[in-house]
Amino acid sequence: MLPLNENLSTMTLSGIRRFTSLAAQTPGCISLALGEPDFPTPEPIQAAAKAALEENLTHYAPNRGLPELCREISRYETGLGYDCTPNQVIVTAGATEALYVALMGVVNPGDEVIVPTPAYPLYRSILTAAGAVMVSMPTREDGFQLTKERLSACITEKTRAILLNSPNNPTGAVYTRESLEAVASLVSGKPIWVVWDGVYNQLSEGTVPELAPFRDLREQLLLCRSFSKPYAMTGWRLGYLMGPEQAMERLLLLHAALVAAMPTFLQKAAVTALHTDVSDMVESYTRRRAYVCQRLDEMGLSYPKPEGAFYIYPEIASFGLSDEEFCTRLIQEAGVALVPGSCFEDKGHVRLSCCCSQSALETGLDRLEAFLKAL
Ligand code: PMP
């Protein structure tokens, strides 16, 4: 093979897919591994896309996004405490591209980016592609929260960004106001970007504290969101990136070079999504989370209190197996798939996703319980 970009030699595909594939190849296996809504995209959103196609909205949109959608997004975010203009928005190919543009756009090779772990595997992939250094900041000993002590110990002259995700994948934890104050007090006014991955903000029981209301951080904040999870639109590949206007003008160059613009008729449907009530789905995840927690309590497993997203992250270290062994045997011997913490640069925990029917959850948890008893 002819030489390729050297950064590609150290990139790997997410381990999550390895476990979901193993589950798919195992007859009768119940997968509690996949982090994607089991609901169809709400009908009004689908109808809006079909109508847009019939109106022949099939040509290029402006790079930034349909003006109507950028306006709706800025209205929505203003409602959440981030008063902003449509010029601060770029509509992206999911939060995946938003994160790519944000990180690629702010780092130079060798720059350091602090990432609390456990962490969504995409972060390392993007940072590797960018030639940046991911500085892992373990949060397990701090109850999966952020502390000033641990964060300040990670900050160096080379720190270019901090990447935060709340509600968190894989822990389901929501950063408290104290955690956010720790970040703000350490980085505001410094040449450090804060990239906020807020893809699960609507999937929580209460309001998720965010950094946008911290005025002092405004000029340093890059916000990534997605239509994937709240509106059950993972396959539509729609998300957005927001930040200070001047920086967004520059980051738009990267987005324009990557995808030019997102499909016009999909963006039209995204406007409808922002007006769609998703409380039924949110309530369903909340009910499922409560059920899983009750079952895990009965099994004597401990886990950080999940307050958002659709994940629960029980500890399994006491069973004497590595998290990878635990998950492999669980699939092979009990027919249930979970994702090992090692896929998120952690260990001793497994991620359980509530994206399945109540009956699949019940059977999956019965099987997990029997597996634990037999260990
Ligand atoms: N961030 C986190 C924390 C995620 O869990 C995901 C999807 N699993 C993404 C970003 C990417 O989402 P999207 O489908 O919008 O690209």
mmCIF file with all atom_site columns, C-alpha atoms in Angstrom, residues 14 16-17 20 33-42 45 76 93-96 99 120-123 165-170 197-204 224-240 273-274 276-286 288-289 308-311 339 344 351 353-355:
data_model
loop_
_atom_site.group_PDB
_atom_site.id
_atom_site.type_symbol
_atom_site.label_atom_id
_atom_site.label_alt_id
_atom_site.label_comp_id
_atom_site.label_asym_id
_atom_site.label_entity_id
_atom_site.label_seq_id
_atom_site.pdbx_PDB_ins_code
_atom_site.Cartn_x
_atom_site.Cartn_y
_atom_site.Cartn_z
_atom_site.occupancy
_atom_site.B_iso_or_equiv
_atom_site.pdbx_formal_charge
_atom_site.auth_seq_id
_atom_site.auth_comp_id
_atom_site.auth_asym_id
_atom_site.auth_atom_id
_atom_site.pdbx_PDB_model_num
ATOM 1  C CA . SER A 1 14  ? -15.239 2.169  17.949 1.00 0.00 ? 14  SER A CA 1
ATOM 2  C CA . ILE A 1 16  ? -19.020 -0.447 20.555 1.00 0.00 ? 16  ILE A CA 1
ATOM 3  C CA . ARG A 1 17  ? -19.638 -1.724 17.030 1.00 0.00 ? 17  ARG A CA 1
ATOM 4  C CA . THR A 1 20  ? -23.099 -4.881 18.721 1.00 0.00 ? 20  THR A CA 1
ATOM 5  C CA . ALA A 1 33  ? -25.730 -2.227 23.688 1.00 0.00 ? 33  ALA A CA 1
ATOM 6  C CA . LEU A 1 34  ? -26.844 0.206  21.032 1.00 0.00 ? 34  LEU A CA 1
ATOM 7  C CA . GLY A 1 35  ? -27.232 3.880  21.860 1.00 0.00 ? 35  GLY A CA 1
ATOM 8  C CA . GLU A 1 36  ? -29.931 4.786  19.424 1.00 0.00 ? 36  GLU A CA 1
ATOM 9  C CA . PRO A 1 37  ? -33.642 5.421  19.935 1.00 0.00 ? 37  PRO A CA 1
ATOM 10 C CA . ASP A 1 38  ? -35.878 2.433  19.210 1.00 0.00 ? 38  ASP A CA 1
ATOM 11 C CA . PHE A 1 39  ? -38.716 4.794  18.203 1.00 0.00 ? 39  PHE A CA 1
ATOM 12 C CA . PRO A 1 40  ? -39.442 5.792  14.604 1.00 0.00 ? 40  PRO A CA 1
ATOM 13 C CA . THR A 1 41  ? -38.864 9.439  13.672 1.00 0.00 ? 41  THR A CA 1
ATOM 14 C CA . PRO A 1 42  ? -42.124 11.245 14.636 1.00 0.00 ? 42  PRO A CA 1
ATOM 15 C CA . ILE A 1 45  ? -41.043 15.300 10.816 1.00 0.00 ? 45  ILE A CA 1
ATOM 16 C CA . TYR A 1 76  ? -34.361 27.370 20.468 1.00 0.00 ? 76  TYR A CA 1
ATOM 17 C CA . ALA A 1 93  ? -23.856 16.113 9.480  1.00 0.00 ? 93  ALA A CA 1
ATOM 18 C CA . GLY A 1 94  ? -24.867 15.126 12.986 1.00 0.00 ? 94  GLY A CA 1
ATOM 19 C CA . ALA A 1 95  ? -22.977 16.080 16.098 1.00 0.00 ? 95  ALA A CA 1
ATOM 20 C CA . THR A 1 96  ? -20.212 13.890 14.665 1.00 0.00 ? 96  THR A CA 1
ATOM 21 C CA . LEU A 1 99  ? -17.393 17.832 16.869 1.00 0.00 ? 99  LEU A CA 1
ATOM 22 C CA . TYR A 1 120 ? -17.389 8.685  23.837 1.00 0.00 ? 120 TYR A CA 1
ATOM 23 C CA . PRO A 1 121 ? -14.830 7.013  21.484 1.00 0.00 ? 121 PRO A CA 1
ATOM 24 C CA . LEU A 1 122 ? -15.339 9.503  18.650 1.00 0.00 ? 122 LEU A CA 1
ATOM 25 C CA . TYR A 1 123 ? -13.371 12.108 20.588 1.00 0.00 ? 123 TYR A CA 1
ATOM 26 C CA . ASN A 1 165 ? -20.327 15.824 27.470 1.00 0.00 ? 165 ASN A CA 1
ATOM 27 C CA . SER A 1 166 ? -23.417 16.108 29.667 1.00 0.00 ? 166 SER A CA 1
ATOM 28 C CA . PRO A 1 167 ? -25.718 14.183 29.998 1.00 0.00 ? 167 PRO A CA 1
ATOM 29 C CA . ASN A 1 168 ? -22.885 11.771 29.574 1.00 0.00 ? 168 ASN A CA 1
ATOM 30 C CA . ASN A 1 169 ? -22.356 8.812  27.328 1.00 0.00 ? 169 ASN A CA 1
ATOM 31 C CA . PRO A 1 170 ? -21.654 6.239  28.838 1.00 0.00 ? 170 PRO A CA 1
ATOM 32 C CA . ASP A 1 197 ? -21.199 18.004 23.503 1.00 0.00 ? 197 ASP A CA 1
ATOM 33 C CA . GLY A 1 198 ? -24.839 18.478 24.451 1.00 0.00 ? 198 GLY A CA 1
ATOM 34 C CA . VAL A 1 199 ? -26.473 15.852 22.267 1.00 0.00 ? 199 VAL A CA 1
ATOM 35 C CA . TYR A 1 200 ? -28.585 14.439 25.110 1.00 0.00 ? 200 TYR A CA 1
ATOM 36 C CA . ASN A 1 201 ? -29.745 17.688 26.688 1.00 0.00 ? 201 ASN A CA 1
ATOM 37 C CA . GLN A 1 202 ? -33.437 17.041 25.996 1.00 0.00 ? 202 GLN A CA 1
ATOM 38 C CA . LEU A 1 203 ? -33.300 13.466 27.240 1.00 0.00 ? 203 LEU A CA 1
ATOM 39 C CA . SER A 1 204 ? -33.198 14.188 30.917 1.00 0.00 ? 204 SER A CA 1
ATOM 40 C CA . CYS A 1 224 ? -22.465 20.744 19.533 1.00 0.00 ? 224 CYS A CA 1
ATOM 41 C CA . ARG A 1 225 ? -25.997 19.399 19.292 1.00 0.00 ? 225 ARG A CA 1
ATOM 42 C CA . SER A 1 226 ? -27.825 16.747 17.363 1.00 0.00 ? 226 SER A CA 1
ATOM 43 C CA . PHE A 1 227 ? -31.256 15.905 16.044 1.00 0.00 ? 227 PHE A CA 1
ATOM 44 C CA . SER A 1 228 ? -30.339 12.204 16.339 1.00 0.00 ? 228 SER A CA 1
ATOM 45 C CA . LYS A 1 229 ? -31.331 11.370 19.876 1.00 0.00 ? 229 LYS A CA 1
ATOM 46 C CA . PRO A 1 230 ? -34.157 13.693 20.984 1.00 0.00 ? 230 PRO A CA 1
ATOM 47 C CA . TYR A 1 231 ? -36.138 13.274 17.747 1.00 0.00 ? 231 TYR A CA 1
ATOM 48 C CA . ALA A 1 232 ? -35.130 9.665  16.948 1.00 0.00 ? 232 ALA A CA 1
ATOM 49 C CA . MET A 1 233 ? -33.375 10.869 13.774 1.00 0.00 ? 233 MET A CA 1
ATOM 50 C CA . THR A 1 234 ? -30.014 9.057  13.931 1.00 0.00 ? 234 THR A CA 1
ATOM 51 C CA . GLY A 1 235 ? -30.124 8.104  10.253 1.00 0.00 ? 235 GLY A CA 1
ATOM 52 C CA . TRP A 1 236 ? -30.862 11.633 9.058  1.00 0.00 ? 236 TRP A CA 1
ATOM 53 C CA . ARG A 1 237 ? -27.396 12.805 10.082 1.00 0.00 ? 237 ARG A CA 1
ATOM 54 C CA . LEU A 1 238 ? -28.367 16.252 11.283 1.00 0.00 ? 238 LEU A CA 1
ATOM 55 C CA . GLY A 1 239 ? -26.831 18.327 14.029 1.00 0.00 ? 239 GLY A CA 1
ATOM 56 C CA . TYR A 1 240 ? -25.352 21.755 14.529 1.00 0.00 ? 240 TYR A CA 1
ATOM 57 C CA . ALA A 1 273 ? -38.469 18.707 14.551 1.00 0.00 ? 273 ALA A CA 1
ATOM 58 C CA . LEU A 1 274 ? -37.706 21.766 16.671 1.00 0.00 ? 274 LEU A CA 1
ATOM 59 C CA . THR A 1 276 ? -42.197 18.599 17.814 1.00 0.00 ? 276 THR A CA 1
ATOM 60 C CA . ASP A 1 277 ? -43.169 17.492 21.292 1.00 0.00 ? 277 ASP A CA 1
ATOM 61 C CA . VAL A 1 278 ? -40.937 14.576 22.277 1.00 0.00 ? 278 VAL A CA 1
ATOM 62 C CA . SER A 1 279 ? -42.074 14.286 25.881 1.00 0.00 ? 279 SER A CA 1
ATOM 63 C CA . ASP A 1 280 ? -43.572 10.803 25.285 1.00 0.00 ? 280 ASP A CA 1
ATOM 64 C CA . MET A 1 281 ? -40.191 9.420  24.257 1.00 0.00 ? 281 MET A CA 1
ATOM 65 C CA . VAL A 1 282 ? -38.413 11.228 27.099 1.00 0.00 ? 282 VAL A CA 1
ATOM 66 C CA . GLU A 1 283 ? -40.917 9.821  29.627 1.00 0.00 ? 283 GLU A CA 1
ATOM 67 C CA . SER A 1 284 ? -40.429 6.375  28.205 1.00 0.00 ? 284 SER A CA 1
ATOM 68 C CA . TYR A 1 285 ? -36.636 6.546  28.684 1.00 0.00 ? 285 TYR A CA 1
ATOM 69 C CA . THR A 1 286 ? -37.179 7.873  32.206 1.00 0.00 ? 286 THR A CA 1
ATOM 70 C CA . ARG A 1 288 ? -37.071 2.436  31.552 1.00 0.00 ? 288 ARG A CA 1
ATOM 71 C CA . ARG A 1 289 ? -34.129 3.967  33.429 1.00 0.00 ? 289 ARG A CA 1
ATOM 72 C CA . GLY A 1 308 ? -30.101 11.858 31.432 1.00 0.00 ? 308 GLY A CA 1
ATOM 73 C CA . ALA A 1 309 ? -29.400 10.155 28.098 1.00 0.00 ? 309 ALA A CA 1
ATOM 74 C CA . PHE A 1 310 ? -30.463 6.514  28.022 1.00 0.00 ? 310 PHE A CA 1
ATOM 75 C CA . TYR A 1 311 ? -27.488 4.815  29.629 1.00 0.00 ? 311 TYR A CA 1
ATOM 76 C CA . VAL A 1 339 ? -20.731 -2.516 26.124 1.00 0.00 ? 339 VAL A CA 1
ATOM 77 C CA . PHE A 1 344 ? -14.870 4.405  26.647 1.00 0.00 ? 344 PHE A CA 1
ATOM 78 C CA . ARG A 1 351 ? -22.773 0.377  29.713 1.00 0.00 ? 351 ARG A CA 1
ATOM 79 C CA . SER A 1 353 ? -28.616 1.143  27.043 1.00 0.00 ? 353 SER A CA 1
ATOM 80 C CA . CYS A 1 354 ? -32.382 1.450  27.542 1.00 0.00 ? 354 CYS A CA 1
ATOM 81 C CA . CYS A 1 355 ? -33.124 1.736  23.812 1.00 0.00 ? 355 CYS A CA 1
#
